[in-house]
PDB file of C-alpha atoms and ligand atoms in Angstrom:
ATOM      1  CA  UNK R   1    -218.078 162.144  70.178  1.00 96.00           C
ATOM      2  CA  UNK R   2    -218.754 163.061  73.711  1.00 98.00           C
ATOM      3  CA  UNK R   3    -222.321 161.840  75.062  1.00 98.00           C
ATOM      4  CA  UNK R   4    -223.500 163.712  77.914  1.00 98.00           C
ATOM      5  CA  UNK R   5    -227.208 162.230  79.596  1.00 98.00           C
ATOM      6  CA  UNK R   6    -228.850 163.656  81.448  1.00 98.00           C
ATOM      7  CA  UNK R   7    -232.667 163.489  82.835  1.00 98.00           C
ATOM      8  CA  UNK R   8    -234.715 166.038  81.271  1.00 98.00           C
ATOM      9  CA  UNK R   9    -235.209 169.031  79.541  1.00 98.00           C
ATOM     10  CA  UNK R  10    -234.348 171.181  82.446  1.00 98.00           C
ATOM     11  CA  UNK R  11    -231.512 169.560  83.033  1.00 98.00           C
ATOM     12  CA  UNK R  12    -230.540 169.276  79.366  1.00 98.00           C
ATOM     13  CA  UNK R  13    -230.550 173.285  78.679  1.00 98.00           C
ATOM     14  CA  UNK R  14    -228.757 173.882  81.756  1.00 98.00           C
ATOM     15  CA  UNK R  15    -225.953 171.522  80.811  1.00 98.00           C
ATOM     16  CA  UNK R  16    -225.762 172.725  77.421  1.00 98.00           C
ATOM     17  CA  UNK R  17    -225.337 176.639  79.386  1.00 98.00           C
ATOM     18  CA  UNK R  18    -223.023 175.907  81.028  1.00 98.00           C
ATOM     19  CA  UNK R  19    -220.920 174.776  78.116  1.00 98.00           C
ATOM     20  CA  UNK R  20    -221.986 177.588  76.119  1.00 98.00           C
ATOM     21  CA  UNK R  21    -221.487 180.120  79.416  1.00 98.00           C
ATOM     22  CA  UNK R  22    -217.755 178.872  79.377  1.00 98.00           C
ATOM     23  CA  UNK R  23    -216.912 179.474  75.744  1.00 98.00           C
ATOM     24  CA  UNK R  24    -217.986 182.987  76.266  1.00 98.00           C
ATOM     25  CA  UNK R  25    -215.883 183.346  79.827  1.00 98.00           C
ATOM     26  CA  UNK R  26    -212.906 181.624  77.243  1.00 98.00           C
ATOM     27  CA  UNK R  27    -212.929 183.930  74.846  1.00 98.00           C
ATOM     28  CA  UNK R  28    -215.514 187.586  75.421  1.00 98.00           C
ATOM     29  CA  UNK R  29    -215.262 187.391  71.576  1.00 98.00           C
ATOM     30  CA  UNK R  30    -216.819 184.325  70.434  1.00 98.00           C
ATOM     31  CA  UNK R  31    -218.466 183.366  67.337  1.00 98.00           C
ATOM     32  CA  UNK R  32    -221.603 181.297  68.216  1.00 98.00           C
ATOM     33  CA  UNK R  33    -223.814 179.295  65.955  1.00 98.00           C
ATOM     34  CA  UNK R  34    -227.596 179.526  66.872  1.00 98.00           C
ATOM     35  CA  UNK R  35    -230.150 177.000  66.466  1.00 98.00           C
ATOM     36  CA  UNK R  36    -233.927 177.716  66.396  1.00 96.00           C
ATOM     37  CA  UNK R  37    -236.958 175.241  67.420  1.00 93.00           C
ATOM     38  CA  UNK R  38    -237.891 173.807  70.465  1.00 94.00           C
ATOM     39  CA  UNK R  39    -235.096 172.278  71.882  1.00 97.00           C
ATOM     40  CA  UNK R  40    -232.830 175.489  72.272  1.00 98.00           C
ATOM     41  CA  UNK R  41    -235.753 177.416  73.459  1.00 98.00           C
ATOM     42  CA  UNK R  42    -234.582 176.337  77.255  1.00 98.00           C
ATOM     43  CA  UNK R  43    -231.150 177.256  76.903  1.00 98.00           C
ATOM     44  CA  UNK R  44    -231.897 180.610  75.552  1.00 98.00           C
ATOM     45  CA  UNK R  45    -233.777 181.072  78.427  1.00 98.00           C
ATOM     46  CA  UNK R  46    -230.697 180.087  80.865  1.00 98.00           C
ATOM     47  CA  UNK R  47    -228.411 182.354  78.879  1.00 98.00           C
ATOM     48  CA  UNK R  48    -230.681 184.941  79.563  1.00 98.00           C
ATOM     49  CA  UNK R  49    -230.568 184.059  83.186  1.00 98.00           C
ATOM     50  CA  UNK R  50    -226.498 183.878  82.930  1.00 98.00           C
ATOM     51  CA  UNK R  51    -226.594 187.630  82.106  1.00 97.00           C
ATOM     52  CA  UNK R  52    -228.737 188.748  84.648  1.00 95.00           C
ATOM     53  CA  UNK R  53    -227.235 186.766  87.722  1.00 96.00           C
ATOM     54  CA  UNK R  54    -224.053 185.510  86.623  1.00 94.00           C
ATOM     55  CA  UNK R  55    -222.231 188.204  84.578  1.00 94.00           C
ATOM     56  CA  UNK R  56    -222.323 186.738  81.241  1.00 97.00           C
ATOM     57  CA  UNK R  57    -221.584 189.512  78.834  1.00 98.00           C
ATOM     58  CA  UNK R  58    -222.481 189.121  75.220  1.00 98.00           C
ATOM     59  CA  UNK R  59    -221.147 192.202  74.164  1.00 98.00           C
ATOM     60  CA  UNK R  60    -218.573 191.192  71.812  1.00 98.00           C
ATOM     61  CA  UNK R  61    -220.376 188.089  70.864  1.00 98.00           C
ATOM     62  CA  UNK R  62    -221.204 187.485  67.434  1.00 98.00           C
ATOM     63  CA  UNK R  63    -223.684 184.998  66.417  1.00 98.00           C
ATOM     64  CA  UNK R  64    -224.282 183.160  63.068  1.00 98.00           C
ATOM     65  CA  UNK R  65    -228.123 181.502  62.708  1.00 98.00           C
ATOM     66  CA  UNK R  66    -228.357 178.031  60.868  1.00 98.00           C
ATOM     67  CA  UNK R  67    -231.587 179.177  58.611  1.00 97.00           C
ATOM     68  CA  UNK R  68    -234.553 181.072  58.010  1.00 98.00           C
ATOM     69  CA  UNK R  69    -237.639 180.281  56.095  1.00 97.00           C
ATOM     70  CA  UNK R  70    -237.588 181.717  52.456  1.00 98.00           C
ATOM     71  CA  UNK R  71    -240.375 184.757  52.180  1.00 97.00           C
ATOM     72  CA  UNK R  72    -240.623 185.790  55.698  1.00 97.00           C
ATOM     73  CA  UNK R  73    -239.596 188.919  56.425  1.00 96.00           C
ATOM     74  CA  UNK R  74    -237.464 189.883  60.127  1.00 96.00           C
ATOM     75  CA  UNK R  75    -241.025 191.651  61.366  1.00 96.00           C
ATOM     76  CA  UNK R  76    -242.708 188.077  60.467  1.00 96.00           C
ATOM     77  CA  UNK R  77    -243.159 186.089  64.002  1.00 95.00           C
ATOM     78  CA  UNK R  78    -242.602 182.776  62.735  1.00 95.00           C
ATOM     79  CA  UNK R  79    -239.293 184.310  61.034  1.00 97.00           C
ATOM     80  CA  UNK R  80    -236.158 182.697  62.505  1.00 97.00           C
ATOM     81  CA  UNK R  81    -234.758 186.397  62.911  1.00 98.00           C
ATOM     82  CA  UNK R  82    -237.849 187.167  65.071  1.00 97.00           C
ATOM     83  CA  UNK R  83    -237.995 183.900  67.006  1.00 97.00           C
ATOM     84  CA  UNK R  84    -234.088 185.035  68.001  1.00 98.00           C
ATOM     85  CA  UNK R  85    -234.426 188.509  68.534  1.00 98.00           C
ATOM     86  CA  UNK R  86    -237.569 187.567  70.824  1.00 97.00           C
ATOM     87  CA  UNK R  87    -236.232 184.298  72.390  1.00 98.00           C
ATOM     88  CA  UNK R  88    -232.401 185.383  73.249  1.00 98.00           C
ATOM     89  CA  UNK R  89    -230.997 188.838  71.661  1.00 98.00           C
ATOM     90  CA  UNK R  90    -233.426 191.594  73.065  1.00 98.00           C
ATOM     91  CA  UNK R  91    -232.885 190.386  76.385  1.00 98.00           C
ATOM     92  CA  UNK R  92    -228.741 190.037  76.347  1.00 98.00           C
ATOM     93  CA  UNK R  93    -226.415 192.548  76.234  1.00 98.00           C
ATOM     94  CA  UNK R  94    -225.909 191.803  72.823  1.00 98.00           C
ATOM     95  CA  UNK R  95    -225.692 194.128  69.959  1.00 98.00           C
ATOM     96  CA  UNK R  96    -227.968 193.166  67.031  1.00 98.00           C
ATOM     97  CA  UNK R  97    -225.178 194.251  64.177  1.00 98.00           C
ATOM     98  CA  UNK R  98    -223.282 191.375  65.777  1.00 98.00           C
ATOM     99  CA  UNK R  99    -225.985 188.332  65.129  1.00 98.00           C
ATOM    100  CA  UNK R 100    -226.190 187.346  61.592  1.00 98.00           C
ATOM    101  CA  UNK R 101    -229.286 185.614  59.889  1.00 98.00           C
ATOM    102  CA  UNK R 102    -229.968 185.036  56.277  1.00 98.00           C
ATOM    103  CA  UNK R 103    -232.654 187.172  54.666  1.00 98.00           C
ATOM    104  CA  UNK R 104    -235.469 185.284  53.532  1.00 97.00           C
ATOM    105  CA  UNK R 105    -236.383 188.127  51.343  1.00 97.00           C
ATOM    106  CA  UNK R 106    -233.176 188.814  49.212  1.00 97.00           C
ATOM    107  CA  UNK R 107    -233.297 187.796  45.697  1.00 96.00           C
ATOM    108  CA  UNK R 108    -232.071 186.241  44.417  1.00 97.00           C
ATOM    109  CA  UNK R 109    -231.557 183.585  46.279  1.00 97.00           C
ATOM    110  CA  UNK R 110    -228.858 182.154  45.301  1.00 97.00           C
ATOM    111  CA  UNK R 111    -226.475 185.876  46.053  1.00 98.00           C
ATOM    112  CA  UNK R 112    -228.163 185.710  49.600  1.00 98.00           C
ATOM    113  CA  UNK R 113    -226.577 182.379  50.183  1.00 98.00           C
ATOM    114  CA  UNK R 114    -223.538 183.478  48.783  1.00 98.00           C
ATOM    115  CA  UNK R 115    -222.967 186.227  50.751  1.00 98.00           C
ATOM    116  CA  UNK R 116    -224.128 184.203  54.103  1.00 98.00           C
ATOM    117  CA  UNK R 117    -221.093 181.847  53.197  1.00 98.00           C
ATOM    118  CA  UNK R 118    -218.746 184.456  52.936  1.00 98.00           C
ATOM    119  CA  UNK R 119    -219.770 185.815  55.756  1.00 98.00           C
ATOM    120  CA  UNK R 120    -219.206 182.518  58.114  1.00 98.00           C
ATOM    121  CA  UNK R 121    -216.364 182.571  56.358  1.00 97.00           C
ATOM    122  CA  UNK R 122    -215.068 186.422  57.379  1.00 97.00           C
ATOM    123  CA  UNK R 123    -216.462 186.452  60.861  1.00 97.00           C
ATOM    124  CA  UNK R 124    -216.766 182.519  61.939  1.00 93.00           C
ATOM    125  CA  UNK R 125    -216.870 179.916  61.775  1.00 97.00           C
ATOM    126  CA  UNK R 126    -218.593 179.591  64.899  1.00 98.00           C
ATOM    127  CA  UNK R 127    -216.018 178.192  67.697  1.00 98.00           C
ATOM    128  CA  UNK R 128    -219.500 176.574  69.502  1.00 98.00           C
ATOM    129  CA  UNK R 129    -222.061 175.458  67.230  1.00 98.00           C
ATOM    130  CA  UNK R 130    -225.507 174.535  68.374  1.00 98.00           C
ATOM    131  CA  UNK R 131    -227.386 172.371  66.977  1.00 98.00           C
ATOM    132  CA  UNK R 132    -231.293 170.751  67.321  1.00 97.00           C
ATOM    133  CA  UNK R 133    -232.127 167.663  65.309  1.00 95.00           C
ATOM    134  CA  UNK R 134    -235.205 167.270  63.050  1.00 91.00           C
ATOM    135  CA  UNK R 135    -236.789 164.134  63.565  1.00 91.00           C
ATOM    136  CA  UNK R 136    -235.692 162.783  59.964  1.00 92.00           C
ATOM    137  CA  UNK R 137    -232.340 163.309  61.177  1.00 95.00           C
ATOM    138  CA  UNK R 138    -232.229 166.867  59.228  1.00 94.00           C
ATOM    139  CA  UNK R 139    -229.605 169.463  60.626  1.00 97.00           C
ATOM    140  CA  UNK R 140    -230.228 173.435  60.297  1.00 96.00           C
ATOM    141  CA  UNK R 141    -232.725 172.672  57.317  1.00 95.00           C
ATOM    142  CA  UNK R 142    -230.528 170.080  55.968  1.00 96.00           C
ATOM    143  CA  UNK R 143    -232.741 167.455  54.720  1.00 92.00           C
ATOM    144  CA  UNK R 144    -231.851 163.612  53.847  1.00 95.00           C
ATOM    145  CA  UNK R 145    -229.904 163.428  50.497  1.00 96.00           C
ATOM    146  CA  UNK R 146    -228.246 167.093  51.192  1.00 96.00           C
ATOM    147  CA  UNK R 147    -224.511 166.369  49.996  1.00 97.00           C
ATOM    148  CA  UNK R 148    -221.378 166.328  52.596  1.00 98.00           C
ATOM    149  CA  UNK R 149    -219.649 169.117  50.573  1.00 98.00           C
ATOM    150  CA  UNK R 150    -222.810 171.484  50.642  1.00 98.00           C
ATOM    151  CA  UNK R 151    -222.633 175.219  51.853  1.00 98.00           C
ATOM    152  CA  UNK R 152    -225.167 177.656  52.783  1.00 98.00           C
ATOM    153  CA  UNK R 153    -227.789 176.980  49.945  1.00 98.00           C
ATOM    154  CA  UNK R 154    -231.869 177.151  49.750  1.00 97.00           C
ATOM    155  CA  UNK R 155    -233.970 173.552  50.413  1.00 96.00           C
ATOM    156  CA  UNK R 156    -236.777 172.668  49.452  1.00 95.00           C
ATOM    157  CA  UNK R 157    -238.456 171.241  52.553  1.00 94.00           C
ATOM    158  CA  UNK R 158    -239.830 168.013  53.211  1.00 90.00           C
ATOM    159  CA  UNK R 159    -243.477 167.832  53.999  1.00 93.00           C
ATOM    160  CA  UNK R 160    -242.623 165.635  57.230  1.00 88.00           C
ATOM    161  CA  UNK R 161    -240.469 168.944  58.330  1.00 88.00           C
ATOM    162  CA  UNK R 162    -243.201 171.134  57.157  1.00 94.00           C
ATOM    163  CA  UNK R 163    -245.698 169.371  59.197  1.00 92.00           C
ATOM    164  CA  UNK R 164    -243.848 169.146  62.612  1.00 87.00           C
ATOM    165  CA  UNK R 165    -243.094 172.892  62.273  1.00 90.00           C
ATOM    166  CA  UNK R 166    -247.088 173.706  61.282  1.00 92.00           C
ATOM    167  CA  UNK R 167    -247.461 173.893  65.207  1.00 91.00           C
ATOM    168  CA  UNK R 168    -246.072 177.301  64.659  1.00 90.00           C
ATOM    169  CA  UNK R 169    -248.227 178.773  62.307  1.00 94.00           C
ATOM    170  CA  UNK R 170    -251.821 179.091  61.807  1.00 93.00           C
ATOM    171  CA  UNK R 171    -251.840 176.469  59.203  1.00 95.00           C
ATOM    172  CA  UNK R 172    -249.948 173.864  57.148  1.00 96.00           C
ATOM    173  CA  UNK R 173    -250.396 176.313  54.251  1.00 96.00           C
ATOM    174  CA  UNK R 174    -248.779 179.123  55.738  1.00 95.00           C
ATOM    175  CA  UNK R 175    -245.513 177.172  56.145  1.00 96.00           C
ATOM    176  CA  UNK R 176    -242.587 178.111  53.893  1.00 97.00           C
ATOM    177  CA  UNK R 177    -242.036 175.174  51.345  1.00 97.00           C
ATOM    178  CA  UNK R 178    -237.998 176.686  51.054  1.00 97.00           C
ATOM    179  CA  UNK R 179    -235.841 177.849  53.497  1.00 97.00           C
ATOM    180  CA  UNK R 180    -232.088 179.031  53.357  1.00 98.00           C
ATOM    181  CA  UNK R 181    -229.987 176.904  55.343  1.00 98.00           C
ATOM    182  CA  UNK R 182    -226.326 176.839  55.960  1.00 98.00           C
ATOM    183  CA  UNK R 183    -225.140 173.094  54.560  1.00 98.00           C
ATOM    184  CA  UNK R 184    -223.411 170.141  55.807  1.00 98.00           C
ATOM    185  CA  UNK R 185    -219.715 171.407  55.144  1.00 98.00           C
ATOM    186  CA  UNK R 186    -220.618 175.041  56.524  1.00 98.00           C
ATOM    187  CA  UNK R 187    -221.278 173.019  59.905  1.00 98.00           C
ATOM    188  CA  UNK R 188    -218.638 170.644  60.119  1.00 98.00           C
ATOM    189  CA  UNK R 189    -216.175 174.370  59.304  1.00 97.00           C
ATOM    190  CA  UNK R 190    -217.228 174.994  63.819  1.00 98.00           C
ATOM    191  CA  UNK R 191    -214.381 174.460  65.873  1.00 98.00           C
ATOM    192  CA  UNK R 192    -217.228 172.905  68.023  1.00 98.00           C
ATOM    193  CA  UNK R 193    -220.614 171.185  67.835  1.00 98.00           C
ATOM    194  CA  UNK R 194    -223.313 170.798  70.635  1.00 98.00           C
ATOM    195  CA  UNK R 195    -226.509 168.894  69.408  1.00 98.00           C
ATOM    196  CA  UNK R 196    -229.484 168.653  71.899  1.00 98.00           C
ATOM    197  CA  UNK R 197    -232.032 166.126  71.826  1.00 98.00           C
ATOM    198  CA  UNK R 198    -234.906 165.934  74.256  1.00 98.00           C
ATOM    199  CA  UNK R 199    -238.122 163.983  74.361  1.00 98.00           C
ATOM    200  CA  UNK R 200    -239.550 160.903  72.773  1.00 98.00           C
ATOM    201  CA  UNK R 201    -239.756 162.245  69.449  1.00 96.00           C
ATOM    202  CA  UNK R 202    -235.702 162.244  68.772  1.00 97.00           C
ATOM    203  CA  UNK R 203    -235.119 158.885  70.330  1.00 98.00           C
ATOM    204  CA  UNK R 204    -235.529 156.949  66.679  1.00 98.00           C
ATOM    205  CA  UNK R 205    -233.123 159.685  65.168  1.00 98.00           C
ATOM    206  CA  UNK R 206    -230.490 159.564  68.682  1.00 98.00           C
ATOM    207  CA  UNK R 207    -230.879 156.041  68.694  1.00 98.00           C
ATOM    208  CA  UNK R 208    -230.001 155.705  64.717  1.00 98.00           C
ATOM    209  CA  UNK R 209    -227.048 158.264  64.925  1.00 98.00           C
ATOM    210  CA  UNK R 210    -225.929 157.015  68.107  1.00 97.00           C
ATOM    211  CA  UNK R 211    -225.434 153.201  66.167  1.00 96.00           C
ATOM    212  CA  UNK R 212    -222.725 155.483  64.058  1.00 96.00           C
ATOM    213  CA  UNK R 213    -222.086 155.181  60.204  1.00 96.00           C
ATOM    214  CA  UNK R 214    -222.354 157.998  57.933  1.00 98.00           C
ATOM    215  CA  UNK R 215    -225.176 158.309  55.283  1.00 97.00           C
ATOM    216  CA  UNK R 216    -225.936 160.967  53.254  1.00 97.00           C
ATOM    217  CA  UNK R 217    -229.747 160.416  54.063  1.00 97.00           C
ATOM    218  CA  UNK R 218    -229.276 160.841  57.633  1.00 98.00           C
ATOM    219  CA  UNK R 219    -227.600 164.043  57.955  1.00 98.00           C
ATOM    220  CA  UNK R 220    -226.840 164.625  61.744  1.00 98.00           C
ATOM    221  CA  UNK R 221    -224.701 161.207  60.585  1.00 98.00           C
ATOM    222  CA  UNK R 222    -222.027 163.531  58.801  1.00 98.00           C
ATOM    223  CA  UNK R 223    -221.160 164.738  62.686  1.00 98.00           C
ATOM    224  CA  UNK R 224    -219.110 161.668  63.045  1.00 98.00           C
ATOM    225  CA  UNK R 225    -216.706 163.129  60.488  1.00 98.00           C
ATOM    226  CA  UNK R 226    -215.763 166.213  62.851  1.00 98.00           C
ATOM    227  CA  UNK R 227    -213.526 165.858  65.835  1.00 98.00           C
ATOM    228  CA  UNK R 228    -215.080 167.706  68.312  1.00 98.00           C
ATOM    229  CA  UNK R 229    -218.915 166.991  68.993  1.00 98.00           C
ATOM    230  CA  UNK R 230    -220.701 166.713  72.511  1.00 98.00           C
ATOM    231  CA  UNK R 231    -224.244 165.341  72.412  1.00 98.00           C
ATOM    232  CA  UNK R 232    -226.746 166.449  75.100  1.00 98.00           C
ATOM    233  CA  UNK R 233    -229.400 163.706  75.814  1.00 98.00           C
ATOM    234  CA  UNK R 234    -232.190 163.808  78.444  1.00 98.00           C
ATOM    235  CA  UNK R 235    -233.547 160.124  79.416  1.00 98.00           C
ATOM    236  CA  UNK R 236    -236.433 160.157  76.800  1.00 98.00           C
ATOM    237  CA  UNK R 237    -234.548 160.730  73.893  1.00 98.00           C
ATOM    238  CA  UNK R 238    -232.253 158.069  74.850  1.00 98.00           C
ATOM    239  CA  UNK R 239    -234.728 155.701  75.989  1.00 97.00           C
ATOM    240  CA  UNK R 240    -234.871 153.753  72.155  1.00 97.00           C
ATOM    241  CA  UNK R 241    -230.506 153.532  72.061  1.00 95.00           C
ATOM    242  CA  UNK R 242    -230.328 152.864  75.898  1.00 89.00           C
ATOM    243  CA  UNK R 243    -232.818 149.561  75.246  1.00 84.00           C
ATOM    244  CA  UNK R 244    -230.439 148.777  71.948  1.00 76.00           C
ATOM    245  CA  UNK R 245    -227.376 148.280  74.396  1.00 70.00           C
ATOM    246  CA  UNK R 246    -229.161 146.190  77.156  1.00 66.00           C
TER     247      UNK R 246
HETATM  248  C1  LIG C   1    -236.356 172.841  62.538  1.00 76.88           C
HETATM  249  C2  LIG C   1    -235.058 173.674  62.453  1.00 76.88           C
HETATM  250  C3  LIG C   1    -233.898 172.908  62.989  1.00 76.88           C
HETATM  251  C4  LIG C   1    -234.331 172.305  64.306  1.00 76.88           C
HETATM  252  C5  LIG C   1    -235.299 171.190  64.046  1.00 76.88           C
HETATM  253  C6  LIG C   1    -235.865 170.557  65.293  1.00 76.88           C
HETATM  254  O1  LIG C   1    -236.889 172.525  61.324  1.00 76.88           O
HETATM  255  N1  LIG C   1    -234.737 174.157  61.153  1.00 76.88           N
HETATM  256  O2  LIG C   1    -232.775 173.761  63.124  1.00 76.88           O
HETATM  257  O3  LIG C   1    -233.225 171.792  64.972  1.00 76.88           O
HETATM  258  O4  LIG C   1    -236.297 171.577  63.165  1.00 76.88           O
HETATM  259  O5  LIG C   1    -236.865 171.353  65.848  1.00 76.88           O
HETATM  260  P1  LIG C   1    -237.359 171.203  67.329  1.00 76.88           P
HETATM  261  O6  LIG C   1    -236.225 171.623  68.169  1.00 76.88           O
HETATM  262  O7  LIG C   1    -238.534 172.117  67.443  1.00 76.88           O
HETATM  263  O8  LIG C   1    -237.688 169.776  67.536  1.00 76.88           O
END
């Protein structure tokens, strides 16, 4: 695994833009896996920036979301499909046919996450994968105890996740309890993987993946099974596995 540190946030999305910048200037027809939260939220906005003063065309782009809450609909602002139409896609040149989501509303279920497999199957997998990490350590909405072998499935979520995502909503009620997420296996299928962590919150989980081993309770841990992962850390998030080494 490559380790990249840098100092902060700012500094952390930029990085991670350029990498994604030059997968795109690699290949005009890449396959990229999106993340939601807050982490991503500053690289989003320096893709944006790439378009509009560096010539970054998203075009031919496809995209492939990790998740989306069960029972929100695409209109629903704390819908994953909203948060990405309103964070990245409706201000690139991409075209909205070309960035895939699940549907929280299909049912069942279990075809929905069917058909999202086959699709990362048919169009991806993602050559750059991005990736934000819960502070349990969950992945997409992969929680602890998700098997290595899982694919795009529906979780129920934990109520530590459900409470560090009620800043969101109005409420803890109005969070989800399920989402659909793409699983463990689906992930490792990228050709590449780019997980971000900023802030004090991550260090415990950068500080407990960075110490390696792989543990079906710490999911991000399955990431030291693929070949080609870069880790993004600013200074805070390291701050707990920089004090382990000294
Ligand atoms: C959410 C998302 C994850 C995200 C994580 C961290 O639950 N499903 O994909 O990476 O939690 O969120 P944040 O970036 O806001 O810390």
């Amino acid at each position: 695994m490559k380790l990249i540190r840098v100092e902060n946030y700012e500094e952390m999305s930029s990085s991670a833009a350029r990498l994604v910048e030059q997968q795109i200037l690699d290949n005009s027809r890449s396959v990229l896996g999106l993340a939601t939260g807050s982490t991503p939220l500053g690289l989003y906005e320096q893709l944006i920036r790439g378009v509009q003063e560096r010539n970054i065309s998203y075009k031919q782009v496809q995209t492939i979301s990790l998740d989306e809450y069960c029972g929100l609909s695409a209109a629903h602002p704390n819908s994953y499909r909203y948060f990405m139409n309103e964070h990245l896609f409706q201000h690139i040149d991409i075209q909205l046919d070309n960035t895939h989501i699940p549907d929280g509303t299909a049912s069942p279920v279990e075809d929905e996450c069917r058909r999202y497999e086959a699709l990362i199957d048919r169009i991806g997998p993602p050559h750059l994968q991005i990736l934000g990490l819960g502070t349990n350590g969950h992945i997409g909405f992969n929680e602890p105890g998700t098997p290595e072998a899982s694919v795009t499935h529906c979780v129920k979520l934990e109520e530590s996740t459900r409470k560090s995502n009620a800043r969101f909503f109005s409420d803890l009620n109005s969070v989800p309890t399920h989402a659909i997420t793409m699983g463990i296996q689906s992930i490792l299928k990228s050709e590449q993987i780019l997980v971000l962590a900023s802030g004090k919150k991550k260090a415990p989980a950068v500080k407990r993946f960075l110490a390696g081993g792989v543990s079906e309770d710490f999911p991000v841990s399955f990431l030291w099974k693929h070949p080609h992962v870069t880790l993004i850390v600013d200074k805070e998030a390291y701050s707990l596995a920089a004090a382990e080494k000294e």
